Amino acid sequence: MIEAKPVRASQTTITELMIPSYANFGGKIHGGILLSLMDKVAYACSSKHAGAYCVTVSVDKVEFLQPVEVGELVSLHASVNYVGNSSMIVGIRVEAQNVKLGTIAHTNSCYFTMVAKGDDDKPATVPKLILESEEQIRRFIEAIKMKELKRQMREAHDDAKSKIEVQEAATILKNERCIISLD
């Protein structure tokens, strides 16, 4: 295995034409189509870095900022922002280009956590990441902070689940848009 690789060695861009079969009834591209493309570019990017088969473990911060239209070219730019022992956080920027108007819109940025797998289907060690710019250093540090926030949120969620009592439901849900109807 190679000991370390620079970010640029695995940066990947995929561009695809948005066709009518990708659209919903409102004429906009389905979010699921875009998520599938993001998953593909995350795989391509992470497997190039790892030199191994990679699987998606989680997807974070998926927000659709602007709709994507039929006929636009969608480019997904992926970069390994962080590496752990077997995991990688891949940052993805999605842009839609209207070739007739010559406009490019940033439609989404998100983060995929990918894990490299060995031939035995167990997590495999990935090369270290060589950071060659201040931007790459910033992204690596941001990813560390995001991992910690995610851990804290997972713990808080687990704690909240374990403490919710159905008897408290009326108080908790008093100002929510729901009706309790237990028979």
PDB file of C-alpha atoms in Angstrom:
ATOM      1  CA  MET A   1       0.000   0.000   0.000  1.00  0.00           C
ATOM      2  CA  ILE A   2       1.124   3.543  -0.742  1.00  0.00           C
ATOM      3  CA  GLU A   3       1.833   5.369   2.542  1.00  0.00           C
ATOM      4  CA  ALA A   4       0.332   8.737   1.563  1.00  0.00           C
ATOM      5  CA  LYS A   5      -1.386  10.428  -1.380  1.00  0.00           C
ATOM      6  CA  PRO A   6      -2.094  14.080  -2.107  1.00  0.00           C
ATOM      7  CA  VAL A   7      -5.696  15.298  -2.289  1.00  0.00           C
ATOM      8  CA  ARG A   8      -5.295  16.030  -6.020  1.00  0.00           C
ATOM      9  CA  ALA A   9      -4.543  12.354  -6.780  1.00  0.00           C
ATOM     10  CA  SER A  10      -8.131  11.334  -6.133  1.00  0.00           C
ATOM     11  CA  GLN A  11     -10.131  14.478  -6.944  1.00  0.00           C
ATOM     12  CA  THR A  12     -12.933  13.459  -9.272  1.00  0.00           C
ATOM     13  CA  THR A  13     -15.517  15.248 -11.381  1.00  0.00           C
ATOM     14  CA  ILE A  14     -18.487  13.549 -13.006  1.00  0.00           C
ATOM     15  CA  THR A  15     -20.707  15.487 -15.410  1.00  0.00           C
ATOM     16  CA  GLU A  16     -24.058  14.183 -16.592  1.00  0.00           C
ATOM     17  CA  LEU A  17     -26.858  15.546 -18.761  1.00  0.00           C
ATOM     18  CA  MET A  18     -30.197  15.770 -16.936  1.00  0.00           C
ATOM     19  CA  ILE A  19     -32.744  13.970 -19.116  1.00  0.00           C
ATOM     20  CA  PRO A  20     -36.565  13.966 -18.929  1.00  0.00           C
ATOM     21  CA  SER A  21     -36.731  10.530 -17.277  1.00  0.00           C
ATOM     22  CA  TYR A  22     -34.855  12.009 -14.277  1.00  0.00           C
ATOM     23  CA  ALA A  23     -37.589  14.612 -13.680  1.00  0.00           C
ATOM     24  CA  ASN A  24     -40.483  14.621 -11.243  1.00  0.00           C
ATOM     25  CA  PHE A  25     -44.013  15.796 -12.098  1.00  0.00           C
ATOM     26  CA  GLY A  26     -42.951  19.390 -11.510  1.00  0.00           C
ATOM     27  CA  GLY A  27     -40.263  19.143 -14.193  1.00  0.00           C
ATOM     28  CA  LYS A  28     -37.375  19.304 -11.720  1.00  0.00           C
ATOM     29  CA  ILE A  29     -34.748  16.588 -11.298  1.00  0.00           C
ATOM     30  CA  HIS A  30     -35.539  14.082  -8.532  1.00  0.00           C
ATOM     31  CA  GLY A  31     -33.394  14.473  -5.435  1.00  0.00           C
ATOM     32  CA  GLY A  32     -32.837  10.715  -5.494  1.00  0.00           C
ATOM     33  CA  ILE A  33     -31.194  10.949  -8.919  1.00  0.00           C
ATOM     34  CA  LEU A  34     -28.807  13.581  -7.582  1.00  0.00           C
ATOM     35  CA  LEU A  35     -28.097  11.492  -4.463  1.00  0.00           C
ATOM     36  CA  SER A  36     -27.278   8.507  -6.664  1.00  0.00           C
ATOM     37  CA  LEU A  37     -24.834  10.612  -8.693  1.00  0.00           C
ATOM     38  CA  MET A  38     -23.271  11.939  -5.465  1.00  0.00           C
ATOM     39  CA  ASP A  39     -22.822   8.359  -4.246  1.00  0.00           C
ATOM     40  CA  LYS A  40     -21.094   7.423  -7.514  1.00  0.00           C
ATOM     41  CA  VAL A  41     -18.643  10.314  -7.385  1.00  0.00           C
ATOM     42  CA  ALA A  42     -17.952   9.671  -3.677  1.00  0.00           C
ATOM     43  CA  TYR A  43     -17.154   6.055  -4.536  1.00  0.00           C
ATOM     44  CA  ALA A  44     -14.903   7.028  -7.448  1.00  0.00           C
ATOM     45  CA  CYS A  45     -13.015   9.578  -5.363  1.00  0.00           C
ATOM     46  CA  SER A  46     -12.602   7.424  -2.249  1.00  0.00           C
ATOM     47  CA  SER A  47     -11.636   4.256  -4.123  1.00  0.00           C
ATOM     48  CA  LYS A  48      -8.974   6.192  -6.062  1.00  0.00           C
ATOM     49  CA  HIS A  49      -7.505   7.359  -2.752  1.00  0.00           C
ATOM     50  CA  ALA A  50      -7.825   4.011  -0.974  1.00  0.00           C
ATOM     51  CA  GLY A  51      -6.829   1.819  -3.892  1.00  0.00           C
ATOM     52  CA  ALA A  52      -9.650  -0.445  -2.732  1.00  0.00           C
ATOM     53  CA  TYR A  53     -13.385  -1.054  -2.881  1.00  0.00           C
ATOM     54  CA  CYS A  54     -15.236   1.494  -0.722  1.00  0.00           C
ATOM     55  CA  VAL A  55     -18.710   1.595   0.789  1.00  0.00           C
ATOM     56  CA  THR A  56     -20.892   4.493   1.874  1.00  0.00           C
ATOM     57  CA  VAL A  57     -21.309   4.701   5.640  1.00  0.00           C
ATOM     58  CA  SER A  58     -23.142   8.012   5.991  1.00  0.00           C
ATOM     59  CA  VAL A  59     -24.256  11.091   4.108  1.00  0.00           C
ATOM     60  CA  ASP A  60     -24.244  14.459   5.849  1.00  0.00           C
ATOM     61  CA  LYS A  61     -25.544  17.931   5.157  1.00  0.00           C
ATOM     62  CA  VAL A  62     -27.565  17.183   2.038  1.00  0.00           C
ATOM     63  CA  GLU A  63     -29.482  20.365   1.318  1.00  0.00           C
ATOM     64  CA  PHE A  64     -30.931  21.078  -2.104  1.00  0.00           C
ATOM     65  CA  LEU A  65     -30.223  24.795  -2.486  1.00  0.00           C
ATOM     66  CA  GLN A  66     -31.664  25.246  -5.975  1.00  0.00           C
ATOM     67  CA  PRO A  67     -33.655  23.017  -8.335  1.00  0.00           C
ATOM     68  CA  VAL A  68     -31.974  21.282 -11.245  1.00  0.00           C
ATOM     69  CA  GLU A  69     -33.749  21.447 -14.603  1.00  0.00           C
ATOM     70  CA  VAL A  70     -34.026  18.974 -17.459  1.00  0.00           C
ATOM     71  CA  GLY A  71     -31.382  19.793 -20.084  1.00  0.00           C
ATOM     72  CA  GLU A  72     -28.812  21.108 -17.613  1.00  0.00           C
ATOM     73  CA  LEU A  73     -25.369  19.586 -17.199  1.00  0.00           C
ATOM     74  CA  VAL A  74     -24.751  18.594 -13.601  1.00  0.00           C
ATOM     75  CA  SER A  75     -21.136  18.427 -12.480  1.00  0.00           C
ATOM     76  CA  LEU A  76     -20.226  16.777  -9.196  1.00  0.00           C
ATOM     77  CA  HIS A  77     -16.774  17.709  -7.876  1.00  0.00           C
ATOM     78  CA  ALA A  78     -15.453  15.351  -5.188  1.00  0.00           C
ATOM     79  CA  SER A  79     -12.397  15.585  -2.977  1.00  0.00           C
ATOM     80  CA  VAL A  80     -11.126  13.562  -0.021  1.00  0.00           C
ATOM     81  CA  ASN A  81     -11.198  16.058   2.852  1.00  0.00           C
ATOM     82  CA  TYR A  82     -10.213  13.719   5.704  1.00  0.00           C
ATOM     83  CA  VAL A  83      -8.844  10.237   6.267  1.00  0.00           C
ATOM     84  CA  GLY A  84      -8.991   8.073   9.357  1.00  0.00           C
ATOM     85  CA  ASN A  85      -7.681   4.537   9.555  1.00  0.00           C
ATOM     86  CA  SER A  86     -10.124   3.013   7.072  1.00  0.00           C
ATOM     87  CA  SER A  87     -12.601   5.861   6.647  1.00  0.00           C
ATOM     88  CA  MET A  88     -12.573   8.933   4.453  1.00  0.00           C
ATOM     89  CA  ILE A  89     -14.789  11.998   4.358  1.00  0.00           C
ATOM     90  CA  VAL A  90     -15.432  13.062   0.785  1.00  0.00           C
ATOM     91  CA  GLY A  91     -16.662  16.597   0.171  1.00  0.00           C
ATOM     92  CA  ILE A  92     -18.889  17.041  -2.873  1.00  0.00           C
ATOM     93  CA  ARG A  93     -19.905  20.240  -4.630  1.00  0.00           C
ATOM     94  CA  VAL A  94     -22.764  19.958  -7.127  1.00  0.00           C
ATOM     95  CA  GLU A  95     -23.212  22.529  -9.884  1.00  0.00           C
ATOM     96  CA  ALA A  96     -25.861  22.755 -12.613  1.00  0.00           C
ATOM     97  CA  GLN A  97     -24.918  24.434 -15.875  1.00  0.00           C
ATOM     98  CA  ASN A  98     -27.497  25.876 -18.233  1.00  0.00           C
ATOM     99  CA  VAL A  99     -25.535  25.726 -21.482  1.00  0.00           C
ATOM    100  CA  LYS A 100     -27.976  27.979 -23.375  1.00  0.00           C
ATOM    101  CA  LEU A 101     -27.753  30.802 -20.833  1.00  0.00           C
ATOM    102  CA  GLY A 102     -24.153  30.123 -19.870  1.00  0.00           C
ATOM    103  CA  THR A 103     -25.014  30.091 -16.168  1.00  0.00           C
ATOM    104  CA  ILE A 104     -23.689  27.819 -13.447  1.00  0.00           C
ATOM    105  CA  ALA A 105     -25.614  27.377 -10.189  1.00  0.00           C
ATOM    106  CA  HIS A 106     -24.271  25.808  -6.995  1.00  0.00           C
ATOM    107  CA  THR A 107     -27.093  23.419  -6.102  1.00  0.00           C
ATOM    108  CA  ASN A 108     -25.625  21.385  -3.267  1.00  0.00           C
ATOM    109  CA  SER A 109     -22.620  20.642  -1.092  1.00  0.00           C
ATOM    110  CA  CYS A 110     -22.504  17.542   1.080  1.00  0.00           C
ATOM    111  CA  TYR A 111     -20.203  15.057   2.766  1.00  0.00           C
ATOM    112  CA  PHE A 112     -20.039  11.292   2.328  1.00  0.00           C
ATOM    113  CA  THR A 113     -18.224   9.087   4.824  1.00  0.00           C
ATOM    114  CA  MET A 114     -16.734   6.153   2.977  1.00  0.00           C
ATOM    115  CA  VAL A 115     -14.912   3.091   4.320  1.00  0.00           C
ATOM    116  CA  ALA A 116     -12.355   1.070   2.386  1.00  0.00           C
ATOM    117  CA  LYS A 117     -12.846  -2.699   2.355  1.00  0.00           C
ATOM    118  CA  GLY A 118     -10.212  -5.380   1.883  1.00  0.00           C
ATOM    119  CA  ASP A 119     -10.601  -8.632  -0.032  1.00  0.00           C
ATOM    120  CA  ASP A 120     -11.778 -10.194   3.249  1.00  0.00           C
ATOM    121  CA  ASP A 121     -14.625  -7.602   3.369  1.00  0.00           C
ATOM    122  CA  LYS A 122     -13.139  -6.075   6.533  1.00  0.00           C
ATOM    123  CA  PRO A 123     -12.154  -2.396   6.858  1.00  0.00           C
ATOM    124  CA  ALA A 124      -8.827  -1.746   5.151  1.00  0.00           C
ATOM    125  CA  THR A 125      -6.241   0.886   6.074  1.00  0.00           C
ATOM    126  CA  VAL A 126      -6.131   3.828   3.673  1.00  0.00           C
ATOM    127  CA  PRO A 127      -3.147   6.017   2.768  1.00  0.00           C
ATOM    128  CA  LYS A 128      -2.539   9.173   4.768  1.00  0.00           C
ATOM    129  CA  LEU A 129      -3.633  12.411   3.113  1.00  0.00           C
ATOM    130  CA  ILE A 130      -0.978  14.886   1.970  1.00  0.00           C
ATOM    131  CA  LEU A 131      -2.328  18.410   2.505  1.00  0.00           C
ATOM    132  CA  GLU A 132      -0.786  20.873   0.044  1.00  0.00           C
ATOM    133  CA  SER A 133      -2.789  24.062   0.599  1.00  0.00           C
ATOM    134  CA  GLU A 134      -4.379  26.096   3.367  1.00  0.00           C
ATOM    135  CA  GLU A 135      -7.791  25.177   1.933  1.00  0.00           C
ATOM    136  CA  GLN A 136      -7.011  21.459   2.271  1.00  0.00           C
ATOM    137  CA  ILE A 137      -5.782  21.961   5.844  1.00  0.00           C
ATOM    138  CA  ARG A 138      -8.984  23.903   6.668  1.00  0.00           C
ATOM    139  CA  ARG A 139     -11.177  21.148   5.195  1.00  0.00           C
ATOM    140  CA  PHE A 140      -9.327  18.435   7.138  1.00  0.00           C
ATOM    141  CA  ILE A 141      -9.787  20.341  10.418  1.00  0.00           C
ATOM    142  CA  GLU A 142     -13.463  21.059   9.603  1.00  0.00           C
ATOM    143  CA  ALA A 143     -13.988  17.340   9.039  1.00  0.00           C
ATOM    144  CA  ILE A 144     -12.498  16.553  12.467  1.00  0.00           C
ATOM    145  CA  LYS A 145     -14.901  19.054  14.038  1.00  0.00           C
ATOM    146  CA  MET A 146     -17.840  17.647  12.043  1.00  0.00           C
ATOM    147  CA  LYS A 147     -17.000  14.122  13.250  1.00  0.00           C
ATOM    148  CA  GLU A 148     -17.060  15.301  16.873  1.00  0.00           C
ATOM    149  CA  LEU A 149     -20.387  17.139  16.432  1.00  0.00           C
ATOM    150  CA  LYS A 150     -21.853  14.053  14.785  1.00  0.00           C
ATOM    151  CA  ARG A 151     -20.707  11.869  17.697  1.00  0.00           C
ATOM    152  CA  GLN A 152     -22.239  14.299  20.211  1.00  0.00           C
ATOM    153  CA  MET A 153     -25.500  14.406  18.258  1.00  0.00           C
ATOM    154  CA  ARG A 154     -25.658  10.595  18.040  1.00  0.00           C
ATOM    155  CA  GLU A 155     -25.158  10.364  21.823  1.00  0.00           C
ATOM    156  CA  ALA A 156     -27.797  13.041  22.491  1.00  0.00           C
ATOM    157  CA  HIS A 157     -30.216  11.276  20.151  1.00  0.00           C
ATOM    158  CA  ASP A 158     -29.660   7.914  21.840  1.00  0.00           C
ATOM    159  CA  ASP A 159     -30.094   9.564  25.245  1.00  0.00           C
ATOM    160  CA  ALA A 160     -33.326  11.284  24.160  1.00  0.00           C
ATOM    161  CA  LYS A 161     -34.727   8.017  22.800  1.00  0.00           C
ATOM    162  CA  SER A 162     -34.060   6.193  26.033  1.00  0.00           C
ATOM    163  CA  LYS A 163     -35.699   8.865  28.212  1.00  0.00           C
ATOM    164  CA  ILE A 164     -38.933   9.534  26.333  1.00  0.00           C
ATOM    165  CA  GLU A 165     -41.932   8.190  28.202  1.00  0.00           C
ATOM    166  CA  VAL A 166     -45.282   7.834  26.494  1.00  0.00           C
ATOM    167  CA  GLN A 167     -46.941   9.239  29.596  1.00  0.00           C
ATOM    168  CA  GLU A 168     -45.114  12.515  28.939  1.00  0.00           C
ATOM    169  CA  ALA A 169     -46.383  12.656  25.369  1.00  0.00           C
ATOM    170  CA  ALA A 170     -49.265  15.042  26.042  1.00  0.00           C
ATOM    171  CA  THR A 171     -46.899  17.575  27.602  1.00  0.00           C
ATOM    172  CA  ILE A 172     -44.164  17.171  24.980  1.00  0.00           C
ATOM    173  CA  LEU A 173     -46.575  17.332  22.039  1.00  0.00           C
ATOM    174  CA  LYS A 174     -48.911  20.030  23.377  1.00  0.00           C
ATOM    175  CA  ASN A 175     -47.854  22.686  20.827  1.00  0.00           C
ATOM    176  CA  GLU A 176     -47.141  20.339  17.926  1.00  0.00           C
ATOM    177  CA  ARG A 177     -49.326  19.631  14.912  1.00  0.00           C
ATOM    178  CA  CYS A 178     -50.489  16.167  15.916  1.00  0.00           C
ATOM    179  CA  ILE A 179     -53.402  14.494  17.680  1.00  0.00           C
ATOM    180  CA  ILE A 180     -52.947  11.635  20.132  1.00  0.00           C
ATOM    181  CA  SER A 181     -55.584   8.976  19.572  1.00  0.00           C
ATOM    182  CA  LEU A 182     -54.825   5.850  21.604  1.00  0.00           C
ATOM    183  CA  ASP A 183     -57.514   3.177  21.564  1.00  0.00           C
TER     184      ASP A 183
END
